[in-house]
Each structure stands twice: as structure tokens, then as C-alpha cells.
Amino acid sequence: MGDMRNSDFYAKNQRNEGNHAGGYGCSLMELRSLMELRGTEAVVKIQEDYGGIEGLCQRLKSSQTEGLTGDLVDLDKRREVFGQNLIPPKKPKTFLQLVWEALQDVTLIILEIAAMISLGLSFYQPPGERSESCGAANAGAEDEGESEAGWIEGAAILLSVVCVVLVTAFNDWSKEKQFRGLQSRIEQEQKFQVVRGAQVIQLPVADIVVGDIAQIKYGDLLPADGILIQGNDLKIDESSLTGESDHVRKSADKDPMLLSGTHVMEGSGRMVVTAVGVNSQTGIIFTLLGAGGEEEEKKEKKGKMQDGNMENNQTKVKKQDGAAAMEMQPLKSAEGGETDEKEKKKANVSKKEKSVLQGKLTKLAVQIGKAGLVMSAITVIILVLYFAIDNFVLQKRQWLPECTPIYIQYFVKFFIIGVTVLVVAVPEGLPLAVTISLAYSVKKMMKDNNLVRHLDACETMGNATAICSDKTGTLTTNRMTAVQCYVGDVHYKEIPEPSSIPPKTLEILVSAISINSAYTTKILPPDKEGGLPKQVGNKTECGLLGLVLDLKRDYQSIRNQIPEEKLYKVYTFNSVRKSMSTVIKLPDGSFRMYSKGASEIVLKKCTRVLNEVGEPRVFRPRDRDEMVKKVIEPMACDGLRTICVAFREFPADPEPNWDDENNIVSDLTAICVVGIEDPVRPEVPEAIRKCQRAGITVRMVTGDNINTARAIAIKCGIIHPGEDFLCIDGKEFNRRIRNEKGEIEQERIDKVWPKLRVLARSSPTDKHTLVKGIIDSTLVDQRQVVAVTGDGTNDGPALKKADVGFAMGIAGTDVAKEASDIILTDDNFTSIVKAVMWGRNVYDSISKFLQFQLTVNVVAVIVAFTGACITQDSPLKAVQMLWVNLIMDTFASLALATEPPTESLLMRKPYGRNKPLISSTMAKNILGHGIYQLIIIFTLLFVGEQIFDIDSGRNAPLHSPPSEHYTIIFNTFVMMQLFNEINARKIHGERNVFDGIFRNPIFCSIVLGTFAIQIVIVQFGGKPFSCSPLDLEKWMWCVFLGLGELVWGQVISTVPNSKLRFLKGAGQLTQKDDMPEEELNEDQEEIDHAERELRRGQILWFRGLSRIQTQIEVVNTFKSGTSFQGALRRQSSTTSQNQDVTNVSSPSHMSLSNTLSSPTSCESLHCPSQKS
């Protein structure tokens, strides 16, 4: 045995001895090297080294027909020797790493530095007695030894920074955990058929071991490497490994090597598994990519640049990450090759998963941040100038060296005030709110049978304007039952008694159905007593097998006589043939072929038909036309799918040329036509009605006959009799959209799609063309957002092209699932409607949060700014601001982003891609509440001491103890935010803001929790929070002023929007022009990530001054309402803050962050153009 081993592995692999001793006749390394061979050399090698495939199976202690025994000890041993079938994921980021990332935030760094300086200075005691000459600088510093407590403010700032960082890190961490959960859920979903102990069982992919006999069929994604034992007409798409888009024919005698991560495009077969996990071809590539390694971070950055430039999007073999690049080169015919280049460029840009919403929000956050930056700069400058002029010019003081530290402390205090303004102005809660809202929705959507694979699909779904749905299984139950048949010249309206069918015909019919169907298709007894029998495999075939059972025959006994190995030749079903044929060799050496398929296609090939006594009679074209009229159309108009079963005899000698398919499958004898019913799901008509009410057009795209399709569409309510709509088939569709040269023209598609409701007998290409046509259409002012459902392998291109692709969890093939964004775990159309509801809810949640956040920002910034300019000191201290920032940003985003959706969301039209984030109602609310809060706070600030009869807190010297006056201001401010948070729950101007508040426990607990903490801060916060305890009466006043928000909210909602014309402009904050962004991105190389991080911080500061213009414009906008566009255009740079939801990189995330699956064009994702 030793000499058979490849000598070069001998040295490397001392373990071989052990492995052979392990009892298997070949080692891990031998198998690995075997799997690297292809084609004939592999066949030769197997023959020479192992004595053919039987020998290999014996060495692996497996049987070709019965598989492994399934003995647990044996399975564990195999896992030990040959490895497990999983690729170890990359380690998740630790909590500390996430903390470190959160610390990178520019504003936080500035704060930390300021706090440090403040701390350092407070410990510095100037030498000698303080001279009087330092003047005002000293006054009050001596009170109660307060100078010792100067460090408290610095420490408090540092502490609150720590809080913010921990909260951010925790959010990221829980988000990452959810992604991992989701990923493992997706991985568990993928099962595979394996033979163990002569039984075919479904196994999770991770449980497959070397030596297993796996059954492969059309649409599978191969989970491991293997060698084909027996195959029928097997064609594999190996593009994910080799980049060749042509399908590769596999056969046991010519090219038996099957590789993991490749897709079965046609046919079926059985293979013996020879390599799993990290030893399979995909696994090896993965190991090279360092999925387990530490270099991943560097890879990520380089990869970002390379990925787009790869010769072919195919070199990305990220199978395990749910992004196996299922690259069926989509339909070159139509768009020609040049689109590919663009697609790649676009894929390059949309790497960092940014949805429409996140694009808009980042842009908004950046603009607000810039405005805040300008504000804070002005604040600092004014304070410093005021101080300098007051001290050195008006009071003519000298700058004495011993006073320097005291002056510096003042300057640091001013600087801290400036930074505080900035902190409050920057809405870092925005990206957070999106993430929380999306993550929350995704988690909840699981319960509604939506498994979301790409986060932003959830929110895009809320904007959907069109859904192209499959018929079978989505709109219908996918339980096929034969209900009518035409046999022996009689049309039976229900299944006849076996006695009424000629015996010859009956025999041949039962054989034809039993043998000419996938042997994996079966009808099993029901799970529950009295339930319906379970249908396994292809549902149409199940319907036909059901017919055999109705005719009191048993299909299994016929299959046992002719097992799968004895089938002479199989032409498997595919979307081009639309039929399936199987050839068997009869005992006398002659051949018989059984065919079945779509009736109009098979009948065209029939020249004879079996008559009432079971003898063939001539079947002429005019007989066929009559049959179509009398039998097939009536069946189709009842919504039945018609299948024709036929056969043909061949002589033993000369043997026909089986590869000449056109001549073989012709000259058939028709046996019967069966009408199979697939009833509409009872809940679908209601769901479609909801869609239409919500402004979403539902179109049905099906491979069925046009009459069947129309009948089902009427049952579903997609079309209503008497409406003006189009129902056409694929032929007619192509005739209408192509010009004389046969090229597709967009303007021709534009004539068809608006009225099109049913597209029948469509090929996958037609589906892709339709989706592309609707998306690219410029007929309507809003670009259409299209969702598509698909289950077959051939639906891949359409699923990828669509804005949201839904794959079927039960009936869907792995290929379809890979190309999709959302998997419907129950294959039900109603789940799509739920997805729409959740998507709209995400948008609304973000709007609620925005409305709340902006009110607080506007008020806090103005108060800090004017307060500082007039009284030399911000009424809201740095630490208080940070607390307000924390409640506003983090808690409020949690509270408002987790509102559950309501049915009322489906009562309005979709928003569309370029609707501004801030509607006029929201702008009205923001301004209204802002005015209320400012009036109250300024009243308290300037006349508060008279009202409450307390000492004034204004113009307090450095380090003076906290005043009751400023505590009241702070407390009232927070109370107003709390009650305004309740107002923010409604954004469409509803009156009742408490509606459904108890359905959201998170909201209630956060509001109450914030209130409790506020009490603690005010009563016991003392010096760090600059708070002095208040008595009950003052508390009551604070709460009362807060409650005023609710009353004021009612007042605001009474003001009609039409009176506030000027708000229209303010609402346009993030109006995006839907200009094709590729042009912008064509010439820009991606900047390296690290570089971008560095530049971000610098840019923020450098641009500060040039932004004063913007600031003035913002102010003017609020005054006059001139459009914000001018300001926007000047700075379309998206120097997004670091708070952009940082890319959570984890392997589970490769599928998300690298979105390999996205040729989705840039404009469909609205990725902000990366100009810096």
C-alpha cells in the first residue's frame, strides 16, 4: 500500500501511517490531491490507484447503494480523521476592541483632551500668594475651599465619555451577536439529501462526512467535494470556482469531479463525498483568504479595492457566508458586455452596506455636525474675545506671569463649553438609531417568516412600488392534485374509476408516470392523523403520482422493478425543454421512452394518440388544434396546469443516437392529458388587496399557460374583470419589447409594463428583462422599487437585479437563496406584505427619532450659544450636556426605534426614494417645540431668579458651587425632552400621541428609567453634575413646564401645514437627486480605509471656517425657507462622522459588508459619493 502513496506526500505527512491505521484505505492528503485533478486524468487516477469508484467506496468503508451505516462511533471517527464539514468562522471582535473603536470618535477625543487639560490645570497651584492684580479671575475661587474641587468637572467629563463609549460598544456588540445568530440560522436552514443505511435522509450540511453518499439534483449548491457515482444529464456551473460561465457536463466516466460551492444547473445524480470543510476546494480557498487568520483586517482593506477589479465577480468564493457568487452571466444578449464594467465599479462603491436611508442620514448627520462645528467655534471665539477685552482693554490689567494658570483655566473652560456645543450638535444617535431599528426589525421579522440576509433589504422593502411574484407555491399552496384528465378520447371532469380506462392504456400510463419522474419525488403518509399526505420532491410530479394512487395502483413497486441505475438515458426537465423524458431498455432489447411536460409543447411532438380501446391512432395537426380548444383551454380556464404524458418505442437495432435530442423526442404517442390543480392560498387575496391599497402593484410572472395564469390571477385579485390591463405570454412580450434587430428597447418596455399584470409562459430571461425594464424606466417621476420572488435556479439573475429578492425557504433551491435578500421561510405571499409593513415601520421609526433629536439639538445648541455669549457661561454644563446627549441619542433611539408596526402603515402610498427625510409636518413640529422650549428656558435664565425668589446663577466665577437657578433650567430642559419624546411617537400629525404606547414596553421603561435617573442626578449629583438639590415645589414646576409640551403639541397639530409654506424648504434637507452616481464614481479610486479615517478628523476641523456660510444659510433656511440645495451642492462631500455604523467585520459579515451579491447599482443604494 505504501508504494501507492504519492512520494511527495510521504515526507510531509507522517500522519498517513496513523490514518491508514485508522482503518481507511486512503489518507486525507491523498484525497486532497485527488480532488485537485480534473477530467480524464482524474478518471485514470481513480482507476489506477483505487480500482475505480467501487474501490474508492470500499476503502472509505461506504456502499454505493446503501451509504454509510450511520453508526455514531464511525461518524465521529470520520470527523476526526477527515475533518468536519464546516469552515471555522473568524473570531468575533471582542468587547474591548469595540470599546476601542468607539473611542476613535473625533468629538469624544476632543472632549477627552479638554478634560485632561482641565484636570491638569486644576491641580496646578501657582507659586506664592495670588496677587490681587489678577482681578476678577480670582473672585469666588476661595469659597469653601472650592478650589480643591476644581478637578471634579474634568473627572465628570471623562466619566460621561466612558458611559457613552460603553453604551456604543454594547450596542455594536449586541448587533454583532445578532448577526452571528442570523448567520447560523441561515446555515442551519441548508440541508442536503444523503443516503445512510439505505434510507434517504435530509441532513444539515455541517453533518456530512467523508464517505457519505449524497444525492444531488437540479438547483443544489454542493456542500462538499465528491466524485460522481452515477448521473443523469448532469450540468454544473463552476463559475464560483473557475470563473468559466459555461456549464460543465459531468459524467462518471468522463469528468466525475464535483466541487463544493458549485451549483447544479441541470440533471441529478449521486456522489461519494471525498473532502469536507477546510479540505474541500472552497475550504482551501477560504484558508488562503485567512478566514480563520488574523491578517483579515489588512485583507479587508486591500480586498475592498481588489474585489471590484477582479476579472470576474466570480472569484469570490465566499460560500459559507451566504454570498456564493452565483454568477449566471446575466443575459449578455440584451445589455452587451459594457455594463459589466459599470456593475463592478458600482459593486465597489456599495461595499460598505449603505441603504437609501443610511445614505440620507449620514448626509444629514454630517451637515448638522458641520453646523455645530461652526457654532462651537464661534462660541469659543466670542467667549475668549469678551474675556480678553473685558479684562485687558476695559479694566486695563497687565498679563502677569503668576496669573497665567488662572487665565488658562478660563480659556480651558471656554474651550470645554465650545466642545460641549459641538457634542450636543452632532447627532451621533442617527446611525445608531438606524442600526437599532433595523436589527430590531430583523429579529421580529423572523417571527413573521422573513429571514433577512441583507439588513438594508428590510428598509428598501418599505419603499417598494412593484412586486413581481411567482405563481406556484407563493400565491398558491404548492399542493398539486390531479383533478381532471383526458384519456382514451374522453374528457373526465373528475378522476375516473380504473375500470373505465382501457387496461393497455392504464398499464402504460402508470409506468410512464412512475418511471419518468425523479425517484426522489414521493408521496408519504401524513404526519398527523387525518392530515393530507405529505408531498416530497417536485410538486407537479407529486400530483401525477397522486393520480396513480387514485387509480388504485402503486408506483413504488414499478420503481423497485426498474431502479434508478437501470434507467438507460434521462433528459431531465429544464426551463428550455419544459419536458422530461426517460428511456428504459425492455427485456427484448428494444427501448421505450416515456415523456411528460407542458401539454402544448409535448402535443406538438405527438403524431399518434391512444384511442378508447388503447390502440394508437393518427393524430394530425388539426386534431391537435381541436384538442387544444376542447380540452386544454377549458382546463386552463379553470386554473389548472395541463400536463401531457406520452411515449415512443425504439427498435433494439440500430441503436438510436441518443444525443440527437430533437429527433429522439418527436414522433410520440400521446397517452393522456392531466389537469393539475394548485389551489390559491386562502390568505393571498386579502394580502394582495392590502398591497394594492398601499400603492404597490402586484404582477404575476409564471411559467404556466396563459389561461391558467389568468384564471389564478383573477382568483387572487391581481386583475379584476373589466379593468384595463395586459395578460401576455413570453412570446408576445418579447415581440413587443424588441425592435426589428431583436434588441430590447427601453421605450418599448415602457409601453408594456405599466399595464402588464400577468406574464405567462415566461423564461427566466423574460423575468430578468421585465425587472430590469421596470427599474430602469423613467416614465414615472419616482424610480420604481421592485421586489421579486423566485425559487428556481434560473431566477438568480432576476433576484439579483431586483431591489429586494425574496427566495422561497421551502421550495427554493440553494442557488435562489444565495441570490436573494430575504428568505420566506413559509413560502407565503402574506409574509411579503409583512416585510413591507416592517420596512415602512423602520422608515417611520427613524423619522420619529429625527423629529425628537433635531428639536433637542436646535434648542441645546442655541441655548448654549446665546447663553455663553450673553452670560459668559453656558447655562447647560458640559456634563449635563453629555447626559442630555446620552438620553437623547442612545435611549431615545432605542425607545423610538422599537415601535411595533401597525396596519395603518399599509394605508398610505410608498414614500419614494427621494422624498426628503423631514416632512413638512415634522419640520413644523421641530420648529414649534423648539420655540416653546427656547421661550421657557430663556425666561428661566433671565428672570428665573425673581420668579422662584432664589440667587441668580449668572456670571458666576470660576469653580463656584452649583446654583439652584441653573439646576432648575437643566431639570426643566430634561423634563421637556421627556414629554416631547412622547409627542415624537407620531409623525403624521395624529392627535392621540398615547395611542398604543403600552404595546411598546421598551418605550415605557426607558421614559420611566430616564425620569428616575434624572431625579438621582438632580438630588444627589452635586458638584460633578453642577446640580443643587431642589425641593418638591420646584420639582413640580419643572414637571409642569415639561407637561406643557404635550398641551403645546396639540396646539401645533392644529396649525394646518398649508399656513407654513416656508417649511417646505426646510424639509428638503437631504433631497437626493437621483442622478446616476456611477458617473461620479467612475474616476475615483477608493481611498484606503485607514487614510479615510485619518482624514475624517482633519477635514472636520479644517473645514470649520469655510462652513460659516453654510451656517448662515441654515439659519436663513429656517427663517425664509429658501431651498437648501445651494448649500448642499457646495458640500456634497460626505465626510461622514466616525459614528457611521462602523463596519462590523466578521465572517458572518462578509456576506453583509462585502455584499458580494450586489451588482445593485449605486443609485439604487444611494451610497453617498465618496468625495473627500
mmCIF file of C-alpha atoms in Angstrom, residues 363 914 1070-1077 1125 1129 1166:
data_model
loop_
_atom_site.group_PDB
_atom_site.id
_atom_site.type_symbol
_atom_site.label_atom_id
_atom_site.label_comp_id
_atom_site.label_asym_id
_atom_site.label_seq_id
_atom_site.Cartn_x
_atom_site.Cartn_y
_atom_site.Cartn_z
ATOM 1 C CA LYS A 363 -25.512 63.158 4.838
ATOM 2 C CA ASN A 914 -36.158 60.995 -2.993
ATOM 3 C CA THR A 1070 -31.494 65.638 2.258
ATOM 4 C CA GLN A 1071 -33.230 65.707 -1.048
ATOM 5 C CA LYS A 1072 -31.091 63.470 -3.195
ATOM 6 C CA ASP A 1073 -31.046 63.920 -6.885
ATOM 7 C CA ASP A 1074 -31.475 60.563 -8.446
ATOM 8 C CA MET A 1075 -28.645 61.270 -10.804
ATOM 9 C CA PRO A 1076 -26.798 58.139 -11.795
ATOM 10 C CA GLU A 1077 -23.985 58.151 -9.340
ATOM 11 C CA GLN A 1125 -29.974 72.822 -2.327
ATOM 12 C CA ARG A 1129 -24.374 71.187 -3.581
ATOM 13 C CA HIS A 1166 -27.783 55.759 -2.615
#
